[in-house]
PDB file of N, CA and C in Angstrom:
ATOM      1  N   UNK A1269      -6.983  26.834 -15.543  1.00  0.00           N
ATOM      2  CA  UNK A1269      -6.455  26.485 -14.249  1.00  0.00           C
ATOM      3  C   UNK A1269      -5.476  27.578 -13.827  1.00  0.00           C
ATOM      4  N   UNK A1270      -5.645  28.071 -12.631  1.00  0.00           N
ATOM      5  CA  UNK A1270      -4.768  29.128 -12.139  1.00  0.00           C
ATOM      6  C   UNK A1270      -3.433  28.549 -11.677  1.00  0.00           C
ATOM      7  N   UNK A1271      -2.487  29.414 -11.444  1.00  0.00           N
ATOM      8  CA  UNK A1271      -1.173  28.989 -10.973  1.00  0.00           C
ATOM      9  C   UNK A1271      -1.288  28.295  -9.622  1.00  0.00           C
ATOM     10  N   UNK A1272      -2.133  28.816  -8.764  1.00  0.00           N
ATOM     11  CA  UNK A1272      -2.333  28.223  -7.438  1.00  0.00           C
ATOM     12  C   UNK A1272      -2.915  26.808  -7.566  1.00  0.00           C
ATOM     13  N   UNK A1273      -3.888  26.639  -8.447  1.00  0.00           N
ATOM     14  CA  UNK A1273      -4.498  25.326  -8.652  1.00  0.00           C
ATOM     15  C   UNK A1273      -3.478  24.330  -9.208  1.00  0.00           C
ATOM     16  N   UNK A1274      -2.646  24.779 -10.138  1.00  0.00           N
ATOM     17  CA  UNK A1274      -1.613  23.900 -10.687  1.00  0.00           C
ATOM     18  C   UNK A1274      -0.599  23.486  -9.621  1.00  0.00           C
ATOM     19  N   UNK A1275      -0.187  24.426  -8.789  1.00  0.00           N
ATOM     20  CA  UNK A1275       0.774  24.124  -7.722  1.00  0.00           C
ATOM     21  C   UNK A1275       0.170  23.129  -6.729  1.00  0.00           C
ATOM     22  N   UNK A1276      -1.101  23.311  -6.408  1.00  0.00           N
ATOM     23  CA  UNK A1276      -1.779  22.404  -5.475  1.00  0.00           C
ATOM     24  C   UNK A1276      -1.893  21.004  -6.080  1.00  0.00           C
ATOM     25  N   UNK A1277      -2.251  20.917  -7.338  1.00  0.00           N
ATOM     26  CA  UNK A1277      -2.380  19.625  -8.014  1.00  0.00           C
ATOM     27  C   UNK A1277      -1.028  18.917  -8.084  1.00  0.00           C
ATOM     28  N   UNK A1278       0.035  19.659  -8.367  1.00  0.00           N
ATOM     29  CA  UNK A1278       1.372  19.083  -8.438  1.00  0.00           C
ATOM     30  C   UNK A1278       1.797  18.544  -7.071  1.00  0.00           C
ATOM     31  N   UNK A1279       1.535  19.293  -6.010  1.00  0.00           N
ATOM     32  CA  UNK A1279       1.895  18.853  -4.660  1.00  0.00           C
ATOM     33  C   UNK A1279       1.130  17.587  -4.283  1.00  0.00           C
ATOM     34  N   UNK A1280      -0.149  17.520  -4.645  1.00  0.00           N
ATOM     35  CA  UNK A1280      -0.933  16.323  -4.345  1.00  0.00           C
ATOM     36  C   UNK A1280      -0.403  15.119  -5.102  1.00  0.00           C
ATOM     37  N   UNK A1281      -0.020  15.303  -6.360  1.00  0.00           N
ATOM     38  CA  UNK A1281       0.526  14.197  -7.144  1.00  0.00           C
ATOM     39  C   UNK A1281       1.842  13.702  -6.556  1.00  0.00           C
ATOM     40  N   UNK A1282       2.669  14.609  -6.073  1.00  0.00           N
ATOM     41  CA  UNK A1282       3.944  14.214  -5.479  1.00  0.00           C
ATOM     42  C   UNK A1282       3.720  13.436  -4.197  1.00  0.00           C
ATOM     43  N   UNK A1283       2.737  13.859  -3.377  1.00  0.00           N
ATOM     44  CA  UNK A1283       2.427  13.121  -2.144  1.00  0.00           C
ATOM     45  C   UNK A1283       1.898  11.730  -2.483  1.00  0.00           C
ATOM     46  N   UNK A1284       1.033  11.643  -3.466  1.00  0.00           N
ATOM     47  CA  UNK A1284       0.452  10.356  -3.844  1.00  0.00           C
ATOM     48  C   UNK A1284       1.506   9.425  -4.427  1.00  0.00           C
ATOM     49  N   UNK A1285       2.491   9.978  -5.112  1.00  0.00           N
ATOM     50  CA  UNK A1285       3.528   9.162  -5.742  1.00  0.00           C
ATOM     51  C   UNK A1285       4.508   8.590  -4.730  1.00  0.00           C
ATOM     52  N   UNK A1286       4.429   9.004  -3.478  1.00  0.00           N
ATOM     53  CA  UNK A1286       5.345   8.508  -2.460  1.00  0.00           C
ATOM     54  C   UNK A1286       4.953   7.128  -1.943  1.00  0.00           C
ATOM     55  N   UNK A1287       3.755   6.662  -2.268  1.00  0.00           N
ATOM     56  CA  UNK A1287       3.264   5.404  -1.718  1.00  0.00           C
ATOM     57  C   UNK A1287       2.692   4.502  -2.806  1.00  0.00           C
ATOM     58  N   UNK A1288       2.749   3.207  -2.551  1.00  0.00           N
ATOM     59  CA  UNK A1288       2.099   2.202  -3.384  1.00  0.00           C
ATOM     60  C   UNK A1288       1.145   1.450  -2.470  1.00  0.00           C
ATOM     61  N   UNK A1289      -0.092   1.283  -2.912  1.00  0.00           N
ATOM     62  CA  UNK A1289      -1.093   0.566  -2.116  1.00  0.00           C
ATOM     63  C   UNK A1289      -1.430  -0.728  -2.832  1.00  0.00           C
ATOM     64  N   UNK A1290      -1.336  -1.844  -2.109  1.00  0.00           N
ATOM     65  CA  UNK A1290      -1.525  -3.162  -2.704  1.00  0.00           C
ATOM     66  C   UNK A1290      -2.493  -4.007  -1.881  1.00  0.00           C
ATOM     67  N   UNK A1291      -3.279  -4.806  -2.560  1.00  0.00           N
ATOM     68  CA  UNK A1291      -4.049  -5.873  -1.911  1.00  0.00           C
ATOM     69  C   UNK A1291      -3.315  -7.164  -2.248  1.00  0.00           C
ATOM     70  N   UNK A1292      -2.863  -7.882  -1.232  1.00  0.00           N
ATOM     71  CA  UNK A1292      -2.124  -9.123  -1.417  1.00  0.00           C
ATOM     72  C   UNK A1292      -3.044 -10.286  -1.049  1.00  0.00           C
ATOM     73  N   UNK A1293      -3.159 -11.257  -1.941  1.00  0.00           N
ATOM     74  CA  UNK A1293      -3.909 -12.485  -1.674  1.00  0.00           C
ATOM     75  C   UNK A1293      -2.934 -13.638  -1.836  1.00  0.00           C
ATOM     76  N   UNK A1294      -2.680 -14.352  -0.731  1.00  0.00           N
ATOM     77  CA  UNK A1294      -1.709 -15.448  -0.763  1.00  0.00           C
ATOM     78  C   UNK A1294      -1.876 -16.303   0.488  1.00  0.00           C
ATOM     79  N   UNK A1295      -1.060 -17.331   0.577  1.00  0.00           N
ATOM     80  CA  UNK A1295      -1.032 -18.171   1.773  1.00  0.00           C
ATOM     81  C   UNK A1295      -0.465 -17.348   2.934  1.00  0.00           C
ATOM     82  N   UNK A1296      -0.876 -17.629   4.177  1.00  0.00           N
ATOM     83  CA  UNK A1296      -0.401 -16.835   5.322  1.00  0.00           C
ATOM     84  C   UNK A1296       1.123 -16.746   5.446  1.00  0.00           C
ATOM     85  N   UNK A1297       1.839 -17.848   5.191  1.00  0.00           N
ATOM     86  CA  UNK A1297       3.301 -17.797   5.329  1.00  0.00           C
ATOM     87  C   UNK A1297       3.937 -16.941   4.237  1.00  0.00           C
ATOM     88  N   UNK A1298       3.326 -16.883   3.063  1.00  0.00           N
ATOM     89  CA  UNK A1298       3.847 -16.034   1.985  1.00  0.00           C
ATOM     90  C   UNK A1298       3.634 -14.559   2.307  1.00  0.00           C
ATOM     91  N   UNK A1299       2.467 -14.228   2.847  1.00  0.00           N
ATOM     92  CA  UNK A1299       2.190 -12.839   3.243  1.00  0.00           C
ATOM     93  C   UNK A1299       3.129 -12.420   4.360  1.00  0.00           C
ATOM     94  N   UNK A1300       3.347 -13.311   5.327  1.00  0.00           N
ATOM     95  CA  UNK A1300       4.249 -12.987   6.440  1.00  0.00           C
ATOM     96  C   UNK A1300       5.650 -12.670   5.928  1.00  0.00           C
ATOM     97  N   UNK A1301       6.122 -13.428   4.938  1.00  0.00           N
ATOM     98  CA  UNK A1301       7.448 -13.167   4.368  1.00  0.00           C
ATOM     99  C   UNK A1301       7.481 -11.807   3.676  1.00  0.00           C
ATOM    100  N   UNK A1302       6.430 -11.470   2.918  1.00  0.00           N
ATOM    101  CA  UNK A1302       6.373 -10.172   2.234  1.00  0.00           C
ATOM    102  C   UNK A1302       6.385  -9.022   3.239  1.00  0.00           C
ATOM    103  N   UNK A1303       5.586  -9.161   4.298  1.00  0.00           N
ATOM    104  CA  UNK A1303       5.512  -8.106   5.306  1.00  0.00           C
ATOM    105  C   UNK A1303       6.850  -7.970   6.024  1.00  0.00           C
ATOM    106  N   UNK A1304       7.509  -9.081   6.313  1.00  0.00           N
ATOM    107  CA  UNK A1304       8.802  -9.039   6.988  1.00  0.00           C
ATOM    108  C   UNK A1304       9.851  -8.325   6.139  1.00  0.00           C
ATOM    109  N   UNK A1305       9.898  -8.619   4.852  1.00  0.00           N
ATOM    110  CA  UNK A1305      10.869  -7.981   3.952  1.00  0.00           C
ATOM    111  C   UNK A1305      10.576  -6.486   3.824  1.00  0.00           C
ATOM    112  N   UNK A1306       9.301  -6.132   3.662  1.00  0.00           N
ATOM    113  CA  UNK A1306       8.929  -4.718   3.530  1.00  0.00           C
ATOM    114  C   UNK A1306       9.256  -3.955   4.806  1.00  0.00           C
ATOM    115  N   UNK A1307       9.026  -4.579   5.945  1.00  0.00           N
ATOM    116  CA  UNK A1307       9.327  -3.932   7.221  1.00  0.00           C
ATOM    117  C   UNK A1307      10.829  -3.761   7.416  1.00  0.00           C
ATOM    118  N   UNK A1308      11.589  -4.794   7.094  1.00  0.00           N
ATOM    119  CA  UNK A1308      13.047  -4.735   7.259  1.00  0.00           C
ATOM    120  C   UNK A1308      13.676  -3.685   6.343  1.00  0.00           C
ATOM    121  N   UNK A1309      13.082  -3.474   5.177  1.00  0.00           N
ATOM    122  CA  UNK A1309      13.636  -2.495   4.239  1.00  0.00           C
ATOM    123  C   UNK A1309      13.195  -1.066   4.568  1.00  0.00           C
ATOM    124  N   UNK A1310      12.273  -0.907   5.517  1.00  0.00           N
ATOM    125  CA  UNK A1310      11.795   0.415   5.904  1.00  0.00           C
ATOM    126  C   UNK A1310      10.718   0.957   4.985  1.00  0.00           C
ATOM    127  N   UNK A1311      10.181   0.144   4.111  1.00  0.00           N
ATOM    128  CA  UNK A1311       9.165   0.606   3.163  1.00  0.00           C
ATOM    129  C   UNK A1311       7.742   0.420   3.668  1.00  0.00           C
ATOM    130  N   UNK A1312       7.532  -0.435   4.648  1.00  0.00           N
ATOM    131  CA  UNK A1312       6.190  -0.717   5.133  1.00  0.00           C
ATOM    132  C   UNK A1312       5.652   0.458   5.934  1.00  0.00           C
ATOM    133  N   UNK A1313       4.519   0.992   5.498  1.00  0.00           N
ATOM    134  CA  UNK A1313       3.862   2.083   6.204  1.00  0.00           C
ATOM    135  C   UNK A1313       2.673   1.548   6.993  1.00  0.00           C
ATOM    136  N   UNK A1314       1.894   0.665   6.367  1.00  0.00           N
ATOM    137  CA  UNK A1314       0.690   0.134   7.007  1.00  0.00           C
ATOM    138  C   UNK A1314       0.401  -1.255   6.465  1.00  0.00           C
ATOM    139  N   UNK A1315      -0.017  -2.144   7.341  1.00  0.00           N
ATOM    140  CA  UNK A1315      -0.475  -3.477   6.943  1.00  0.00           C
ATOM    141  C   UNK A1315      -1.763  -3.763   7.697  1.00  0.00           C
ATOM    142  N   UNK A1316      -2.814  -4.104   6.961  1.00  0.00           N
ATOM    143  CA  UNK A1316      -4.092  -4.409   7.605  1.00  0.00           C
ATOM    144  C   UNK A1316      -4.023  -5.781   8.257  1.00  0.00           C
ATOM    145  N   UNK A1317      -5.022  -6.065   9.067  1.00  0.00           N
ATOM    146  CA  UNK A1317      -5.128  -7.388   9.669  1.00  0.00           C
ATOM    147  C   UNK A1317      -5.474  -8.393   8.577  1.00  0.00           C
ATOM    148  N   UNK A1318      -5.000  -9.627   8.705  1.00  0.00           N
ATOM    149  CA  UNK A1318      -5.329 -10.634   7.694  1.00  0.00           C
ATOM    150  C   UNK A1318      -6.823 -10.963   7.707  1.00  0.00           C
ATOM    151  N   UNK A1319      -7.369 -11.164   6.518  1.00  0.00           N
ATOM    152  CA  UNK A1319      -8.777 -11.508   6.359  1.00  0.00           C
ATOM    153  C   UNK A1319      -8.857 -12.798   5.557  1.00  0.00           C
ATOM    154  N   UNK A1320      -9.601 -13.767   6.083  1.00  0.00           N
ATOM    155  CA  UNK A1320      -9.756 -15.041   5.376  1.00  0.00           C
ATOM    156  C   UNK A1320     -10.569 -14.822   4.112  1.00  0.00           C
ATOM    157  N   UNK A1321     -10.252 -15.581   3.078  1.00  0.00           N
ATOM    158  CA  UNK A1321     -10.961 -15.460   1.806  1.00  0.00           C
ATOM    159  C   UNK A1321     -12.350 -16.076   1.873  1.00  0.00           C
ATOM    160  N   UNK A1322     -12.571 -17.012   2.764  1.00  0.00           N
ATOM    161  CA  UNK A1322     -13.887 -17.611   2.921  1.00  0.00           C
ATOM    162  C   UNK A1322     -13.990 -18.964   2.245  1.00  0.00           C
ATOM    163  N   UNK A1323     -15.013 -19.692   2.634  1.00  0.00           N
ATOM    164  CA  UNK A1323     -15.205 -21.019   2.065  1.00  0.00           C
ATOM    165  C   UNK A1323     -14.078 -21.941   2.480  1.00  0.00           C
ATOM    166  N   UNK A1324     -13.661 -22.827   1.582  1.00  0.00           N
ATOM    167  CA  UNK A1324     -12.557 -23.727   1.885  1.00  0.00           C
ATOM    168  C   UNK A1324     -11.233 -23.220   1.320  1.00  0.00           C
ATOM    169  N   UNK A1325     -11.206 -21.951   0.916  1.00  0.00           N
ATOM    170  CA  UNK A1325      -9.978 -21.312   0.424  1.00  0.00           C
ATOM    171  C   UNK A1325      -9.110 -20.944   1.626  1.00  0.00           C
ATOM    172  N   UNK A1326      -7.880 -21.447   1.661  1.00  0.00           N
ATOM    173  CA  UNK A1326      -7.004 -21.210   2.812  1.00  0.00           C
ATOM    174  C   UNK A1326      -6.184 -19.932   2.690  1.00  0.00           C
ATOM    175  N   UNK A1327      -6.341 -19.206   1.585  1.00  0.00           N
ATOM    176  CA  UNK A1327      -5.579 -17.970   1.408  1.00  0.00           C
ATOM    177  C   UNK A1327      -6.146 -16.847   2.273  1.00  0.00           C
ATOM    178  N   UNK A1328      -5.318 -15.841   2.479  1.00  0.00           N
ATOM    179  CA  UNK A1328      -5.715 -14.651   3.208  1.00  0.00           C
ATOM    180  C   UNK A1328      -5.492 -13.433   2.337  1.00  0.00           C
ATOM    181  N   UNK A1329      -6.155 -12.336   2.726  1.00  0.00           N
ATOM    182  CA  UNK A1329      -6.022 -11.070   2.000  1.00  0.00           C
ATOM    183  C   UNK A1329      -5.541 -10.018   2.987  1.00  0.00           C
ATOM    184  N   UNK A1330      -4.572  -9.192   2.529  1.00  0.00           N
ATOM    185  CA  UNK A1330      -4.082  -8.071   3.344  1.00  0.00           C
ATOM    186  C   UNK A1330      -3.846  -6.867   2.455  1.00  0.00           C
ATOM    187  N   UNK A1331      -4.082  -5.712   3.039  1.00  0.00           N
ATOM    188  CA  UNK A1331      -3.813  -4.436   2.374  1.00  0.00           C
ATOM    189  C   UNK A1331      -2.469  -3.946   2.883  1.00  0.00           C
ATOM    190  N   UNK A1332      -1.572  -3.581   1.964  1.00  0.00           N
ATOM    191  CA  UNK A1332      -0.267  -3.034   2.326  1.00  0.00           C
ATOM    192  C   UNK A1332      -0.076  -1.665   1.709  1.00  0.00           C
ATOM    193  N   UNK A1333       0.492  -0.761   2.467  1.00  0.00           N
ATOM    194  CA  UNK A1333       0.882   0.550   1.952  1.00  0.00           C
ATOM    195  C   UNK A1333       2.382   0.655   2.127  1.00  0.00           C
ATOM    196  N   UNK A1334       3.092   0.889   1.004  1.00  0.00           N
ATOM    197  CA  UNK A1334       4.550   0.908   1.007  1.00  0.00           C
ATOM    198  C   UNK A1334       5.078   2.246   0.495  1.00  0.00           C
ATOM    199  N   UNK A1335       6.214   2.657   1.035  1.00  0.00           N
ATOM    200  CA  UNK A1335       6.897   3.851   0.529  1.00  0.00           C
ATOM    201  C   UNK A1335       7.606   3.507  -0.772  1.00  0.00           C
ATOM    202  N   UNK A1336       7.603   4.453  -1.709  1.00  0.00           N
ATOM    203  CA  UNK A1336       8.302   4.223  -2.962  1.00  0.00           C
ATOM    204  C   UNK A1336       9.704   4.805  -2.945  1.00  0.00           C
ATOM    205  N   UNK A1337       9.979   5.749  -2.061  1.00  0.00           N
ATOM    206  CA  UNK A1337      11.309   6.382  -2.016  1.00  0.00           C
ATOM    207  C   UNK A1337      12.050   6.025  -0.760  1.00  0.00           C
TER     208      UNK A1337
END
């Protein structure tokens, strides 16, 4: 691996380490509380639209991207 390749790999790892990506499965009011706290703390980068789990399951699924720093 060349010096340039190592520097590029290190920069990519540092960018990737700045975020945590989560799939949250919970009741709608629990997800709303999580999103509210993440937003208030300034860590929320992206939240997907809620998706029903299907069937008679009342839970929802959401994708969250949060800042780690």
